[in-house]
mmCIF file of C-alpha atoms in Angstrom:
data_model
loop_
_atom_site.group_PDB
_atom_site.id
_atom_site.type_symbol
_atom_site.label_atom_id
_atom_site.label_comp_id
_atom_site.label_asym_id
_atom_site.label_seq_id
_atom_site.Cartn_x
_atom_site.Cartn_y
_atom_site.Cartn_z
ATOM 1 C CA UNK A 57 23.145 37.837 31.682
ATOM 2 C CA UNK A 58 20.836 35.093 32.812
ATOM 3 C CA UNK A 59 18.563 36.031 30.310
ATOM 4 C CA UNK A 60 20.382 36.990 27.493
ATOM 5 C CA UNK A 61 21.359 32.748 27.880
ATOM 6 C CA UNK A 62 17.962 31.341 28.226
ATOM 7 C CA UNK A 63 16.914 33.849 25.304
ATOM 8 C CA UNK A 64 20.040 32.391 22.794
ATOM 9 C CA UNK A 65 19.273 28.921 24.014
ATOM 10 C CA UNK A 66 15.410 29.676 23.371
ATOM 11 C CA UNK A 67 16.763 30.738 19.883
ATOM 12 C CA UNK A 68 18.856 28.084 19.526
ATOM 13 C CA UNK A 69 16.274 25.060 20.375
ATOM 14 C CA UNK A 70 13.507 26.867 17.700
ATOM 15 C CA UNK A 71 15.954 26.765 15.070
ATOM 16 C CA UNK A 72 16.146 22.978 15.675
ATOM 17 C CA UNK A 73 12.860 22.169 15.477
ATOM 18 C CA UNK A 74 12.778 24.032 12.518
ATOM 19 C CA UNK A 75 15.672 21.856 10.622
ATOM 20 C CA UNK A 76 13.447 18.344 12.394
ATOM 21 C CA UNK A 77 10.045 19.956 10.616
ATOM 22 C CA UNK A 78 12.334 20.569 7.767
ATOM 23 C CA UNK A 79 13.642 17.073 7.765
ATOM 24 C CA UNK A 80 10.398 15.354 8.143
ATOM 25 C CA UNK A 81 8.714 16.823 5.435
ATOM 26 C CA UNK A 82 11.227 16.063 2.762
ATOM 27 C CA UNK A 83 11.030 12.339 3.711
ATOM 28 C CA UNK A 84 7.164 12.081 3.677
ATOM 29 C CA UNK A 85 7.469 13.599 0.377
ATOM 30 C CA UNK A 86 10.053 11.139 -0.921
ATOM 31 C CA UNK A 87 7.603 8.204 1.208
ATOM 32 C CA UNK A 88 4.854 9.873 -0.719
ATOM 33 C CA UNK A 89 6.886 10.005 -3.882
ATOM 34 C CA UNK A 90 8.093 6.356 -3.561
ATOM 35 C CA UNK A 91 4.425 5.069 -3.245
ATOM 36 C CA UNK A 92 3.225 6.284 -6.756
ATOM 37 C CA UNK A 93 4.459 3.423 -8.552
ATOM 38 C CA UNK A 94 2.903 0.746 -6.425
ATOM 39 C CA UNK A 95 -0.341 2.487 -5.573
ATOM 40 C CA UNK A 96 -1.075 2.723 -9.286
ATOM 41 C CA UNK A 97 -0.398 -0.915 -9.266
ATOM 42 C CA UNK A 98 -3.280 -1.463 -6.856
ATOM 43 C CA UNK A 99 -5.630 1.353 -8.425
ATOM 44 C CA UNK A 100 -5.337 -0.730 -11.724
ATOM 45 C CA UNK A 101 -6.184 -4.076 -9.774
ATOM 46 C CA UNK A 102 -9.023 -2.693 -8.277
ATOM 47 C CA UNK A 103 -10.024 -1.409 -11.946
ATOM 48 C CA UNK A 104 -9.867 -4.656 -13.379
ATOM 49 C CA UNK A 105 -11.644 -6.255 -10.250
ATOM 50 C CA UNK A 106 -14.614 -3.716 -10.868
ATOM 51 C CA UNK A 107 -14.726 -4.387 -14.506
ATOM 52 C CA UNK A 108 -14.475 -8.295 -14.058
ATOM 53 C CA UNK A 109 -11.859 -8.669 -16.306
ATOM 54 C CA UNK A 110 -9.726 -11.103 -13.909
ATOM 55 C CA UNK A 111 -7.428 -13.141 -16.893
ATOM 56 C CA UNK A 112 -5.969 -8.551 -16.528
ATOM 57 C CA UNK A 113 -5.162 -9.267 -12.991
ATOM 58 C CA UNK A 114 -2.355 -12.243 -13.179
ATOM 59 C CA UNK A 115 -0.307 -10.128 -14.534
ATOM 60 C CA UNK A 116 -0.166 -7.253 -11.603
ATOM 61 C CA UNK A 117 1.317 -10.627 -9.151
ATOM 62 C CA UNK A 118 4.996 -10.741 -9.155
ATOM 63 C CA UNK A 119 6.352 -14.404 -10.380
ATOM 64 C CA UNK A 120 7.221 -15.455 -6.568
ATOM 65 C CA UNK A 121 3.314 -15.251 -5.421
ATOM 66 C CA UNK A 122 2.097 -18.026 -8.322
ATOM 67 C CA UNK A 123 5.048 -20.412 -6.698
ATOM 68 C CA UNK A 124 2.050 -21.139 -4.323
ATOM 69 C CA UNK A 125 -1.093 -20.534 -6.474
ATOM 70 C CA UNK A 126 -2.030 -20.794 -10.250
ATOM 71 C CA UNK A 127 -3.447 -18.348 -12.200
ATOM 72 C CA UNK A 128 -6.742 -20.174 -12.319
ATOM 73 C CA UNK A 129 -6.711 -20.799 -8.864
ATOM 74 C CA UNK A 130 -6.664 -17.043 -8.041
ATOM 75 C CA UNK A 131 -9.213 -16.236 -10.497
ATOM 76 C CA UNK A 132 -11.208 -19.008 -8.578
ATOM 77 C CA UNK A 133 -10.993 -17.278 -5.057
ATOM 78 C CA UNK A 134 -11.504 -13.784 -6.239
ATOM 79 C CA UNK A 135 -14.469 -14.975 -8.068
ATOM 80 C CA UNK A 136 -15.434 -16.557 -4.897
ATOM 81 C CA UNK A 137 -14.723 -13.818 -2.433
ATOM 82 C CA UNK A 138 -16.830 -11.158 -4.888
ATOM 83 C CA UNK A 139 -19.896 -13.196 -5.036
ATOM 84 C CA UNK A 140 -20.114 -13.456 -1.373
ATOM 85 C CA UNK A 141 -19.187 -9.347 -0.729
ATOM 86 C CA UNK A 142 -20.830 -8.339 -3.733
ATOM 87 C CA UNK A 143 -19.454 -5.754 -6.249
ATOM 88 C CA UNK A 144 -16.901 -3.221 -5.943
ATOM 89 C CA UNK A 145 -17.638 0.055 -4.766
ATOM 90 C CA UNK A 146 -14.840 1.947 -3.245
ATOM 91 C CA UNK A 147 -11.345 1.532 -1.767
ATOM 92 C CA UNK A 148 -9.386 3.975 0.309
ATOM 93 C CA UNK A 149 -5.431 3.339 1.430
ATOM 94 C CA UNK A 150 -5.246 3.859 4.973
ATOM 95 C CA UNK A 151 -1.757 2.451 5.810
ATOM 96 C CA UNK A 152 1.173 2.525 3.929
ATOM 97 C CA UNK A 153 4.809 1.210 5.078
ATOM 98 C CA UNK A 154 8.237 1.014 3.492
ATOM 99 C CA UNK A 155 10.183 -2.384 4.709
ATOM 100 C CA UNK A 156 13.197 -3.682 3.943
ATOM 101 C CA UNK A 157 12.935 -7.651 4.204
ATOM 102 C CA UNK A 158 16.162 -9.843 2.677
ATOM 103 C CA UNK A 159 17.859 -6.591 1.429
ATOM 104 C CA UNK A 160 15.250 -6.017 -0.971
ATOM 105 C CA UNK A 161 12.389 -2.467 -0.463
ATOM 106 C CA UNK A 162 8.966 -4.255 0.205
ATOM 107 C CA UNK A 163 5.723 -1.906 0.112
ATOM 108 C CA UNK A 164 2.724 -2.876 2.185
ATOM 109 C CA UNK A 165 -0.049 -1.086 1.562
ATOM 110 C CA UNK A 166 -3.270 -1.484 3.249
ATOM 111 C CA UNK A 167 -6.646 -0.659 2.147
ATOM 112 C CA UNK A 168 -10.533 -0.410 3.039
ATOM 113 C CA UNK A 169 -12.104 -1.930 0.743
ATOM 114 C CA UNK A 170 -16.255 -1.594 0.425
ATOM 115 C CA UNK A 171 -18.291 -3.883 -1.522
ATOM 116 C CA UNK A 172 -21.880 -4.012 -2.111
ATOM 117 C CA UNK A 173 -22.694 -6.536 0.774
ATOM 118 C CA UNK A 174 -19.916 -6.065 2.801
ATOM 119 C CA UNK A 175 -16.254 -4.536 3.482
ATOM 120 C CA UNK A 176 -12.742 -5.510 3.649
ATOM 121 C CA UNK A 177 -9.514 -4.577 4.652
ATOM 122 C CA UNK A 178 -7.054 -5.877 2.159
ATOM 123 C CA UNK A 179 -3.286 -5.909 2.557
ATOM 124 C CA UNK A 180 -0.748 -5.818 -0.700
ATOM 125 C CA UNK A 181 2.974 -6.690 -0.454
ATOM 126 C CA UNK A 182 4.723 -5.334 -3.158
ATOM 127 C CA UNK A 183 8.024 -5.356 -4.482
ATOM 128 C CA UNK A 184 9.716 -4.380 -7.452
ATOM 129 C CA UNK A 185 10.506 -7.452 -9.721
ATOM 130 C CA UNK A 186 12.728 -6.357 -12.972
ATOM 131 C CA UNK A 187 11.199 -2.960 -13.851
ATOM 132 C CA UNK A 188 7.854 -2.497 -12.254
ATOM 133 C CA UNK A 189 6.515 -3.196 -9.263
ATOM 134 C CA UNK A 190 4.109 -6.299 -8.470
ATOM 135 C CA UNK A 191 2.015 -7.638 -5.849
ATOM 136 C CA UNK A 192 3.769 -10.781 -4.033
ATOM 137 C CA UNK A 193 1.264 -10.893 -1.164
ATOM 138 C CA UNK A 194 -2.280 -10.444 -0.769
ATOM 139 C CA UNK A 195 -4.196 -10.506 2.768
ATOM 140 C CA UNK A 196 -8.442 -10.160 3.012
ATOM 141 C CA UNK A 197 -9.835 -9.732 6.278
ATOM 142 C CA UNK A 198 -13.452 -9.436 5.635
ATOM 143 C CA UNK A 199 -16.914 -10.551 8.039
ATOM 144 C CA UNK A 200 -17.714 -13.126 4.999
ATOM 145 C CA UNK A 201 -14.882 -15.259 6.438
#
């Protein structure tokens, strides 16, 4: 009898971590899913970045980020920041996260970033402003600095 109960509870524990493996992978596919959108937002910047054509990239930063910066001023610093590291070469995501900040989905996305003369890790807040997602924040952590 004893065993006949620690074989159904056996049974019984393996079909839960079936329905948790089950669970799991349906929300890292709907993460994954969800992260399309924005991560095309940054391919695209990092397009225009390699190509120089910065008067593109205003217009991937959501309305709230130029309340603190002008267009020209951005255009300025990334000008800046790529003549010190040098030009772009490659950029991997390595973190990606899914918060909720004032009610509203924010997407932070984190990337490695290597440049000719040196690397970065660059951070993009995103957030969906009317139909399309935009960046709102933008963090470089880089040896130039």
């Amino acid at each position: 009898m004893k065993k006949i109960n620690l074989l159904l509870l056996f049974l019984i524990i393996l079909s839960s971590c079936n329905r948790i493996d089950e669970f799991l992978n349906k929300d890292s596919e709907r993460i994954l899913t969800s992260l399309e959108e924005p991560t095309s937002v940054i391919d695209e910047y990092f397009h225009e970045i390699k190509n120089n054509n910065f008067h593109k990239i205003h217009f991937l930063y959501s309305d709230l980020f130029f309340q603190n910066i002008t267009t020209e001023e951005l255009i300025n610093h990334l000008k800046k920041f790529l003549s010190l590291t040098g030009e772009l070469k490659s950029f991997k995501l390595i973190e990606a996260n899914i918060e909720n900040t004032n009610g509203q989905k924010v997407i932070v996305l984190l990337y490695h970033v290597d440049y000719s003369e040196h690397s970065s890790v660059e951070k993009f807040s995103l957030l969906k402003e009317k139909s399309s997602y935009k960046i709102f924040g933008h963090n470089i952590k880089s040896d130039v600095f």
